[in-house]
Coordinates of C-alpha atoms in Angstrom, one line a residue:
X1 CA 17.0 136.1 -11.6
X2 CA 20.9 134.9 -10.1
X3 CA 23.6 133.7 -12.0
X4 CA 23.3 130.1 -13.2
X5 CA 19.6 131.5 -14.9
X6 CA 21.4 134.5 -16.8
X7 CA 22.6 132.5 -20.3
X8 CA 25.0 135.5 -20.8
X9 CA 26.5 134.3 -17.5
X10 CA 26.4 130.6 -17.8
X11 CA 28.1 131.4 -21.7
X12 CA 30.7 133.6 -19.8
X13 CA 29.8 136.7 -21.2
X14 CA 29.9 139.9 -19.2
X15 CA 28.0 142.6 -20.2
X16 CA 26.0 143.1 -17.3
X17 CA 29.3 143.5 -15.4
X18 CA 30.2 146.8 -13.6
X19 CA 32.6 148.0 -15.8
X20 CA 33.2 151.1 -14.0
X21 CA 36.5 152.9 -13.0
X22 CA 36.3 152.0 -9.6
X23 CA 35.3 148.2 -10.4
X24 CA 37.9 147.8 -12.7
X25 CA 40.6 149.5 -10.2
X26 CA 39.2 147.2 -7.7
X27 CA 39.6 144.0 -10.2
X28 CA 43.0 144.6 -10.8
X29 CA 44.3 145.3 -7.1
X30 CA 42.5 141.9 -5.9
X31 CA 44.2 140.0 -8.7
X32 CA 46.8 142.0 -9.5
X33 CA 48.3 141.0 -5.9
X34 CA 46.9 137.7 -5.9
X35 CA 48.6 137.3 -9.4
X36 CA 52.5 138.4 -8.0
X37 CA 52.0 136.5 -4.4
X38 CA 51.9 133.1 -6.3
X39 CA 54.3 134.3 -9.0
X40 CA 56.7 135.2 -6.7
X41 CA 56.8 131.9 -4.9
X42 CA 58.0 130.1 -7.8
X43 CA 61.8 131.5 -6.9
X44 CA 61.7 133.3 -4.0
X45 CA 63.3 130.2 -2.3
X46 CA 65.9 129.9 -4.1
X47 CA 68.0 132.8 -1.8
X48 CA 67.2 130.5 1.5
X49 CA 68.1 127.5 1.1
X50 CA 71.8 127.5 2.9
X51 CA 69.4 128.9 6.1
X52 CA 66.4 125.8 5.6
X53 CA 69.4 123.5 5.2
X54 CA 71.0 124.8 8.6
X55 CA 68.1 124.4 10.5
X56 CA 66.3 121.6 8.7
X57 CA 68.8 119.4 7.3
X58 CA 68.1 117.3 4.3
X59 CA 69.9 116.6 1.3
X60 CA 70.9 118.5 -2.2
X61 CA 68.2 117.0 -3.3
X62 CA 65.7 117.5 -0.6
X63 CA 66.3 121.0 -0.5
X64 CA 65.7 120.9 -5.2
X65 CA 62.6 119.4 -4.2
X66 CA 61.0 123.0 -1.6
X67 CA 60.9 124.8 -5.6
X68 CA 59.9 121.9 -7.7
X69 CA 57.3 120.8 -5.6
X70 CA 55.2 123.9 -6.0
X71 CA 56.5 124.7 -9.2
X72 CA 55.1 120.8 -10.2
X73 CA 51.4 121.3 -8.9
X74 CA 51.3 124.8 -10.0
X75 CA 51.9 123.7 -13.3
X76 CA 50.1 120.5 -13.6
X77 CA 46.8 121.6 -11.6
X78 CA 47.0 125.0 -14.0
X79 CA 44.3 123.9 -16.9
X80 CA 42.3 122.4 -13.9
X81 CA 41.9 125.0 -12.0
X82 CA 40.4 127.3 -14.8
X83 CA 37.6 124.7 -15.5
X84 CA 36.4 124.9 -11.7
X85 CA 36.7 128.2 -11.6
X86 CA 34.0 127.8 -15.0
X87 CA 31.9 124.8 -13.5
X88 CA 31.8 126.1 -10.5
X89 CA 31.9 129.8 -10.6
X90 CA 35.3 131.5 -11.4
X91 CA 34.9 134.3 -8.4
X92 CA 34.3 131.2 -5.9
X93 CA 37.3 129.3 -6.6
X94 CA 39.4 132.1 -7.0
X95 CA 38.8 132.8 -3.0
X96 CA 39.5 129.0 -2.9
X97 CA 42.6 129.2 -4.5
X98 CA 43.5 132.2 -2.1
X99 CA 42.9 130.4 1.1
X100 CA 44.0 127.1 -0.5
X101 CA 47.4 129.2 -0.6
X102 CA 47.4 130.8 2.2
X103 CA 47.4 128.3 4.7
X104 CA 49.4 126.1 3.0
X105 CA 52.2 129.2 3.7
X106 CA 51.2 129.2 7.4
X107 CA 52.0 125.2 7.2
X108 CA 55.5 125.8 5.3
X109 CA 56.4 128.8 8.0
X110 CA 56.0 126.3 10.5
X111 CA 57.6 123.2 9.3
X112 CA 59.8 121.2 11.5
X113 CA 61.3 118.9 8.5
X114 CA 62.2 119.3 5.1
X115 CA 59.3 116.7 4.4
X116 CA 56.8 118.4 5.6
X117 CA 58.0 122.0 4.3
X118 CA 58.0 120.1 0.8
X119 CA 54.5 119.3 1.4
X120 CA 53.4 122.4 1.9
X121 CA 55.1 123.8 -0.8
X122 CA 53.3 121.1 -3.3
X123 CA 49.9 122.4 -1.5
X124 CA 50.9 126.1 -2.3
X125 CA 51.5 125.3 -5.9
X126 CA 47.8 123.7 -6.0
X127 CA 46.2 127.0 -4.3
X128 CA 48.0 129.2 -6.9
X129 CA 47.0 127.2 -10.1
X130 CA 43.8 127.3 -8.7
X131 CA 44.0 131.1 -8.4
X132 CA 46.2 132.6 -11.0
X133 CA 44.2 131.4 -14.1
X134 CA 41.2 132.5 -12.7
X135 CA 41.9 136.3 -11.6
X136 CA 43.2 136.9 -15.3
X137 CA 39.1 136.0 -16.3
X138 CA 38.0 137.6 -13.6
X139 CA 40.3 141.2 -14.8
X140 CA 39.6 140.5 -18.4
X141 CA 35.6 140.4 -17.0
X142 CA 35.8 144.0 -14.8
X143 CA 37.9 146.3 -17.6
X144 CA 36.0 147.8 -20.7
X145 CA 37.2 146.9 -24.0
X146 CA 39.5 150.6 -24.8
X147 CA 41.2 150.1 -21.4
X148 CA 42.2 146.4 -21.6
X149 CA 45.3 146.9 -23.2
X150 CA 46.3 148.8 -20.2
X151 CA 44.6 147.2 -17.1
X152 CA 45.7 143.7 -18.9
X153 CA 49.6 144.9 -19.3
X154 CA 50.0 146.3 -15.4
X155 CA 48.7 142.5 -14.1
X156 CA 51.2 140.0 -16.6
X157 CA 54.0 142.7 -15.5
X158 CA 53.6 142.2 -12.1
X159 CA 53.9 139.1 -12.6
X160 CA 56.7 139.3 -14.4
X161 CA 58.5 141.4 -11.8
X162 CA 57.4 138.7 -8.9
X163 CA 58.9 136.0 -10.8
X164 CA 62.4 138.0 -11.6
X165 CA 62.2 139.5 -7.7
X166 CA 62.1 136.0 -6.4
X167 CA 65.6 135.6 -5.1
X168 CA 65.3 139.6 -3.8
X169 CA 62.6 139.5 -1.7
X170 CA 63.9 135.9 -0.5
X171 CA 66.9 136.9 0.3
X172 CA 66.0 139.5 1.7
X173 CA 64.1 138.5 4.2
X174 CA 65.7 135.5 5.0
X175 CA 69.2 137.9 5.8
X176 CA 67.2 140.6 8.2
X177 CA 64.2 138.5 9.0
X178 CA 64.6 134.5 8.5
X179 CA 63.4 132.1 5.6
X180 CA 59.8 131.4 7.5
X181 CA 59.0 134.9 6.9
X182 CA 59.7 133.9 2.7
X183 CA 56.2 132.2 3.9
X184 CA 54.6 134.6 6.9
X185 CA 54.4 137.1 4.3
X186 CA 51.3 135.6 2.2
X187 CA 49.3 134.6 5.6
X188 CA 48.0 138.8 5.6
X189 CA 48.0 139.0 2.2
X190 CA 45.9 136.6 1.6
X191 CA 43.9 137.4 5.0
X192 CA 43.5 140.4 3.3
X193 CA 42.3 139.4 -0.3
X194 CA 39.8 137.0 0.4
X195 CA 37.0 139.6 1.6
X196 CA 38.3 142.2 -1.5
X197 CA 37.7 139.3 -3.0
X198 CA 34.3 138.8 -2.4
X199 CA 33.0 142.2 -2.2
X200 CA 34.8 143.8 -5.3
X201 CA 34.8 141.0 -7.8
X202 CA 32.0 139.8 -10.0
X203 CA 30.8 136.0 -10.4
X204 CA 30.5 134.4 -13.8
X205 CA 30.7 130.8 -15.3
X206 CA 32.1 129.6 -18.2
X207 CA 29.9 127.9 -21.0
X208 CA 30.8 124.1 -20.4
X209 CA 28.4 122.8 -18.0
X210 CA 30.1 119.6 -16.7
X211 CA 33.8 118.8 -15.7
X212 CA 35.3 117.1 -18.8
X213 CA 36.6 114.6 -16.8
X214 CA 38.9 112.5 -19.4
X215 CA 40.7 115.4 -20.6
X216 CA 41.3 116.9 -17.2
X217 CA 42.6 113.5 -16.0
X218 CA 45.2 112.8 -19.6
X219 CA 46.2 116.4 -19.4
X220 CA 46.5 116.8 -15.3
X221 CA 49.0 113.0 -16.1
X222 CA 50.7 114.3 -19.2
X223 CA 52.1 117.3 -18.0
X224 CA 52.7 115.7 -14.3
X225 CA 55.3 112.9 -16.0
X226 CA 56.7 116.0 -18.4
X227 CA 57.4 118.2 -15.3
X228 CA 58.1 115.8 -12.9
X229 CA 61.3 114.7 -16.1
X230 CA 62.3 117.8 -16.4
X231 CA 63.0 118.9 -12.6
X232 CA 64.3 115.4 -11.9
X233 CA 67.3 115.6 -15.1
X234 CA 69.4 116.6 -13.3
X235 CA 70.3 115.1 -10.3
X236 CA 68.7 112.0 -11.7
X237 CA 70.2 112.6 -15.1
X238 CA 68.8 113.2 -18.6
X239 CA 69.1 108.9 -19.8
X240 CA 68.0 107.9 -16.2
X241 CA 65.0 105.2 -16.9
X242 CA 62.8 107.1 -15.1
X243 CA 63.3 110.3 -16.7
X244 CA 62.7 109.2 -20.0
X245 CA 59.6 107.6 -18.5
X246 CA 57.9 110.6 -17.6
X247 CA 59.2 112.3 -20.8
X248 CA 57.4 109.9 -23.3
X249 CA 54.8 108.4 -21.1
X250 CA 53.7 112.0 -20.4
X251 CA 54.3 112.8 -24.2
X252 CA 51.9 110.7 -25.5
X253 CA 49.2 111.8 -22.8
X254 CA 49.6 115.2 -23.7
X255 CA 48.3 113.7 -27.3
X256 CA 45.8 111.9 -26.3
X257 CA 44.1 115.1 -25.1
X258 CA 45.0 117.0 -27.7
X259 CA 43.2 113.7 -29.8
X260 CA 40.2 114.0 -27.1
X261 CA 40.2 117.9 -27.2
X262 CA 40.0 117.9 -31.3
X263 CA 36.9 115.1 -31.0
X264 CA 35.1 115.6 -28.1
X265 CA 33.0 119.2 -28.4
X266 CA 32.8 119.6 -24.4
X267 CA 37.0 119.4 -23.9
X268 CA 38.3 121.9 -21.1
X269 CA 40.5 122.9 -24.1
X270 CA 38.7 123.5 -27.3
X271 CA 41.5 122.7 -29.9
X272 CA 39.5 125.5 -32.3
X273 CA 41.5 128.1 -29.8
X274 CA 44.6 127.1 -31.3
X275 CA 43.2 127.7 -34.9
X276 CA 43.4 131.4 -33.9
X277 CA 46.5 132.9 -34.6
X278 CA 47.3 135.1 -31.9
X279 CA 46.4 132.9 -29.6
X280 CA 48.9 130.5 -30.6
X281 CA 51.5 132.5 -31.4
X282 CA 51.2 134.2 -27.7
X283 CA 51.4 130.9 -26.3
X284 CA 54.5 129.6 -28.4
X285 CA 56.2 133.2 -27.2
X286 CA 55.7 132.8 -23.9
X287 CA 56.5 129.4 -23.9
X288 CA 60.1 130.0 -25.1
X289 CA 60.2 133.4 -23.4
X290 CA 59.7 131.2 -19.8
X291 CA 62.8 129.1 -21.1
X292 CA 65.1 131.5 -21.6
X293 CA 64.7 133.8 -18.9
X294 CA 63.5 131.6 -15.7
X295 CA 66.3 129.3 -16.4
X296 CA 68.8 132.3 -16.7
X297 CA 67.8 134.1 -13.6
X298 CA 68.4 131.1 -11.8
X299 CA 72.1 130.9 -12.8
X300 CA 72.8 134.9 -12.3
X301 CA 71.5 135.1 -9.0
X302 CA 74.1 132.2 -7.9
X303 CA 76.5 133.5 -9.6
X304 CA 76.2 137.2 -8.0
X305 CA 76.2 135.9 -4.4
X306 CA 78.4 133.1 -5.1
X307 CA 81.0 133.8 -7.4
X308 CA 81.0 137.9 -7.3
X309 CA 80.5 137.4 -3.1
X310 CA 77.3 139.7 -2.6
X311 CA 75.2 139.1 -0.3
X312 CA 71.3 138.0 -0.9
X313 CA 70.4 141.1 -0.5
X314 CA 72.9 142.7 -2.2
X315 CA 72.5 140.8 -5.1
X316 CA 69.2 141.7 -5.4
X317 CA 69.3 144.5 -5.2
X318 CA 71.6 144.5 -7.9
X319 CA 69.1 142.8 -9.9
X320 CA 67.1 145.6 -9.7
X321 CA 68.1 147.2 -13.3
X322 CA 66.3 144.0 -14.6
X323 CA 63.3 143.0 -12.0
X324 CA 62.7 146.3 -11.6
X325 CA 62.4 147.9 -14.8
X326 CA 59.1 146.6 -16.0
X327 CA 57.1 149.1 -13.2
X328 CA 59.1 151.5 -15.3
X329 CA 58.6 150.7 -19.0
X330 CA 54.5 148.9 -18.4
X331 CA 53.5 152.5 -18.4
X332 CA 55.2 153.1 -22.0
X333 CA 54.8 149.9 -23.1
X334 CA 50.6 149.7 -22.6
X335 CA 50.7 153.0 -24.5
X336 CA 52.9 151.4 -27.4
X337 CA 50.5 148.8 -27.3
X338 CA 47.5 150.9 -27.5
X339 CA 49.1 153.0 -30.7
X340 CA 50.8 149.6 -32.5
X341 CA 49.3 146.8 -31.5
X342 CA 50.6 144.6 -29.2
X343 CA 52.7 142.0 -31.6
X344 CA 55.9 144.3 -32.6
X345 CA 55.4 145.5 -28.7
X346 CA 56.4 141.8 -27.4
X347 CA 58.5 141.4 -30.3
X348 CA 60.4 144.2 -29.6
X349 CA 60.5 142.8 -25.9
X350 CA 62.3 139.4 -26.7
X351 CA 64.3 141.0 -28.9
X352 CA 66.0 143.4 -25.7
X353 CA 65.4 140.3 -23.5
X354 CA 67.7 138.0 -26.0
X355 CA 70.0 141.2 -26.6
X356 CA 70.4 141.3 -22.5
X357 CA 71.1 138.0 -22.0
X358 CA 73.3 138.0 -25.0
X359 CA 75.7 141.0 -23.8
X360 CA 75.9 138.8 -20.2
X361 CA 77.0 136.3 -21.6
X362 CA 79.4 138.0 -23.3
X363 CA 81.1 139.8 -20.5
X364 CA 80.5 137.5 -17.7
X365 CA 83.9 136.4 -15.6
X366 CA 84.9 135.8 -12.1
X367 CA 85.9 139.5 -11.9
X368 CA 83.4 141.2 -14.4
X369 CA 82.4 144.8 -12.5
X370 CA 78.7 145.9 -11.6
X371 CA 79.4 149.0 -14.1
X372 CA 80.4 145.8 -17.1
X373 CA 77.2 144.2 -16.3
X374 CA 74.6 147.4 -16.2
X375 CA 73.9 147.5 -20.1
X376 CA 73.3 143.6 -20.3
X377 CA 70.7 144.4 -17.5
X378 CA 68.9 147.1 -18.6
X379 CA 68.4 145.4 -21.5
X380 CA 66.9 142.8 -19.7
X381 CA 64.5 144.6 -17.6
X382 CA 63.4 146.9 -20.6
X383 CA 62.6 143.7 -22.8
X384 CA 60.8 142.6 -19.9
X385 CA 58.7 144.9 -19.5
X386 CA 58.2 145.8 -22.9
X387 CA 56.9 141.6 -23.2
X388 CA 54.8 141.3 -20.1
X389 CA 52.9 144.3 -20.6
X390 CA 51.1 143.2 -23.6
X391 CA 50.8 139.6 -23.7
X392 CA 47.6 138.9 -21.4
X393 CA 45.8 140.9 -23.2
X394 CA 46.9 139.2 -26.7
X395 CA 46.3 135.8 -24.4
X396 CA 42.6 136.8 -24.2
X397 CA 42.2 138.7 -27.8
X398 CA 42.2 135.4 -29.0
X399 CA 39.5 133.7 -27.8
X400 CA 36.0 134.1 -27.0
X401 CA 34.8 135.4 -23.4
X402 CA 33.6 131.7 -22.7
X403 CA 36.6 130.2 -23.4
X404 CA 39.3 133.3 -21.4
X405 CA 39.4 130.8 -18.0
X406 CA 40.6 127.9 -20.1
X407 CA 42.9 130.7 -21.9
X408 CA 44.3 131.8 -18.9
X409 CA 45.4 128.6 -17.5
X410 CA 47.0 127.7 -20.4
X411 CA 49.5 130.3 -21.3
X412 CA 50.2 130.0 -17.3
X413 CA 50.0 126.1 -17.7
X414 CA 52.9 127.0 -20.7
X415 CA 54.8 129.4 -19.2
X416 CA 54.8 127.0 -15.8
X417 CA 56.6 124.0 -18.0
X418 CA 58.7 126.9 -19.7
X419 CA 60.3 128.2 -16.5
X420 CA 60.9 124.9 -15.1
X421 CA 62.0 123.3 -18.8
X422 CA 63.9 126.3 -18.2
X423 CA 66.0 125.5 -15.1
X424 CA 66.3 121.9 -16.1
X425 CA 67.6 123.1 -19.9
X426 CA 70.2 125.6 -18.5
X427 CA 71.3 123.4 -15.5
X428 CA 72.1 120.7 -17.6
X429 CA 74.4 122.5 -20.0
X430 CA 75.9 124.7 -16.5
X431 CA 76.7 121.1 -15.3
X432 CA 77.9 119.6 -18.1
X433 CA 80.7 122.9 -19.2
X434 CA 81.3 124.0 -15.3
X435 CA 80.2 123.5 -12.0
X436 CA 80.1 124.9 -8.3
X437 CA 83.7 123.8 -7.4
X438 CA 85.4 127.6 -8.2
X439 CA 84.5 130.8 -9.5
X440 CA 85.9 130.2 -13.3
X441 CA 83.8 126.7 -13.5
X442 CA 80.9 128.4 -12.4
X443 CA 81.4 130.8 -15.3
X444 CA 82.6 128.1 -17.9
X445 CA 78.8 126.5 -17.4
X446 CA 76.9 129.9 -16.5
X447 CA 78.3 131.6 -20.1
X448 CA 77.2 128.5 -22.4
X449 CA 73.9 128.5 -20.4
X450 CA 73.2 131.9 -21.4
X451 CA 73.8 131.9 -25.0
X452 CA 71.3 129.2 -25.0
X453 CA 68.7 130.9 -23.7
X454 CA 69.2 134.0 -25.1
X455 CA 68.8 131.9 -28.2
X456 CA 65.6 130.6 -27.0
X457 CA 64.1 134.1 -26.3
X458 CA 65.5 135.6 -29.5
X459 CA 63.7 132.3 -30.9
X460 CA 60.3 133.4 -29.3
X461 CA 60.7 136.8 -30.8
X462 CA 60.9 135.6 -34.6
X463 CA 57.8 133.3 -33.6
X464 CA 56.5 137.1 -32.7
X465 CA 56.6 138.3 -36.1
X466 CA 55.4 135.6 -37.9
X467 CA 52.7 134.1 -35.7
X468 CA 51.3 136.5 -34.4
X469 CA 48.0 136.9 -36.3
X470 CA 49.5 140.8 -38.1
X471 CA 45.9 142.6 -38.4
X472 CA 44.5 141.3 -35.0
X473 CA 47.1 141.7 -33.3
X474 CA 48.3 145.0 -34.4
X475 CA 44.6 146.5 -34.2
X476 CA 44.3 144.6 -30.5
X477 CA 40.8 143.0 -31.5
X478 CA 39.4 139.5 -31.1
X479 CA 39.9 137.2 -33.8
X480 CA 37.5 134.7 -31.5
X481 CA 33.8 133.5 -32.1
X482 CA 31.4 136.1 -31.1
X483 CA 30.2 136.1 -27.4
X484 CA 26.7 134.6 -29.1
X485 CA 28.6 131.5 -30.6
X486 CA 28.1 128.4 -28.4
X487 CA 31.1 126.8 -28.1
X488 CA 30.1 123.5 -27.7
X489 CA 28.2 123.5 -31.2
X490 CA 30.4 121.8 -33.4
X491 CA 31.9 124.6 -36.1
X492 CA 30.5 125.2 -39.3
X493 CA 32.3 124.2 -42.4
X494 CA 30.7 126.9 -45.0
X495 CA 32.3 129.7 -42.5
X496 CA 36.1 130.3 -43.4
X497 CA 38.4 130.9 -40.6
X498 CA 39.2 134.2 -39.6
X499 CA 43.1 133.0 -40.2
X500 CA 42.8 132.5 -43.9
X501 CA 41.5 136.3 -44.1
X502 CA 44.0 138.4 -45.5
X503 CA 46.1 140.6 -43.7
X504 CA 46.5 144.3 -43.8
X505 CA 48.5 146.3 -43.0
X506 CA 49.2 147.5 -39.3
X507 CA 47.0 151.0 -38.7
X508 CA 47.0 153.0 -34.8
X509 CA 43.7 151.4 -33.2
X510 CA 42.9 153.9 -30.3
X511 CA 40.9 150.5 -28.3
X512 CA 43.0 147.8 -26.2
X513 CA 42.6 144.5 -27.0
X514 CA 39.6 142.0 -26.0
X515 CA 36.4 142.7 -27.8

């Protein structure tokens, strides 16, 4: 029987997928490396911008678009990439995404002008948008339930580490080789992943037989308007006609998408998923986390170089207590998740990340010593590790197996929108209160931006405590519909919602997330 003849496969149920230790380990290796590449390229270019400008020329706005072009296509097409995987095969589209990303990386390395580089970065974002949500879905299918929390924790922690480590990797390659190696590095890695993905990952499909064309157009256009407005707000001004039009039109289209999804049983994003407190809570927390973290890293990486005078490599190394800490904390966070559930671990991680940013805001000055910064970096790093470890597992625990591709795409899209919003918002605060004119001016702009970033992440901690389903998030169970429930059928009114069941006290549970 082939994949399309198997009803369980069509519904996205992976019960027949191999779940042995080697299969799970290979799935983690392939998907984690792919996810790391996609996440790394968010900020990897930032420390290379001066070298790119020297070689290729271009205005400041042009250089900003070498970052924004990737963010824009990545955020806009994440849900579409997940939908394509559900329709045509998740492994097949995952492989296509890796190939697209790798080819675009080679194009960026060979770019002879800023315009060509921006175009290649946009295509990179397309490839990343296809492979990133499907990576999490394919990994979930390959890992036994009892170990899913640990495996998804490692995957999420590596993705978070990649975002934070972007400036270090980009700076080191630029300083010791050339900025082109930022992109050349992806090519052999992608070439190695292609056969491994084909041989080591199981194929699966989602429950929706046809693409939701109307929903795809509405959400892609809406996200494009919002993200485009956010990434151009600092250069054009928040009150410019183009920015306001993008925000308003984007919000209207997203609203129409929500209405369409609520009335269409075959929608690409079933609204019923947001009736689940775990799914809603972790997505809200992810949005707030990335607003505060992404914008803060963007400013602090420049502070270490422009104000304190470190080289790109020196600045990256000094950020390792923050960016590298997830490698140490993630295994511990996985144990805590399996022991106490994801809810308290996520809340604690966000609280520590907020405390680290607040500490940095309190001590930042033009001549601050590294020893004074170190506690802030360590707190932020521990918080990042605690947050990312259970985040992916919580996303998958809140939905049925057939919805996992769309759920992953939704979560990643919100993270990317949060990152764009963080850079735009904290950058606007920086510009309003300071600037690049002097070291003191840079500090004057960065300090209030960091306080706002800390407050936003702290709000995410409160969301994790109050919105995440207490019983389900603590027990590591899925309160999604059972696998036998077909998503395209209307819900039965006589069946009560899971969220209406009374909460029960947290209890230690050995199992991990997602049944």
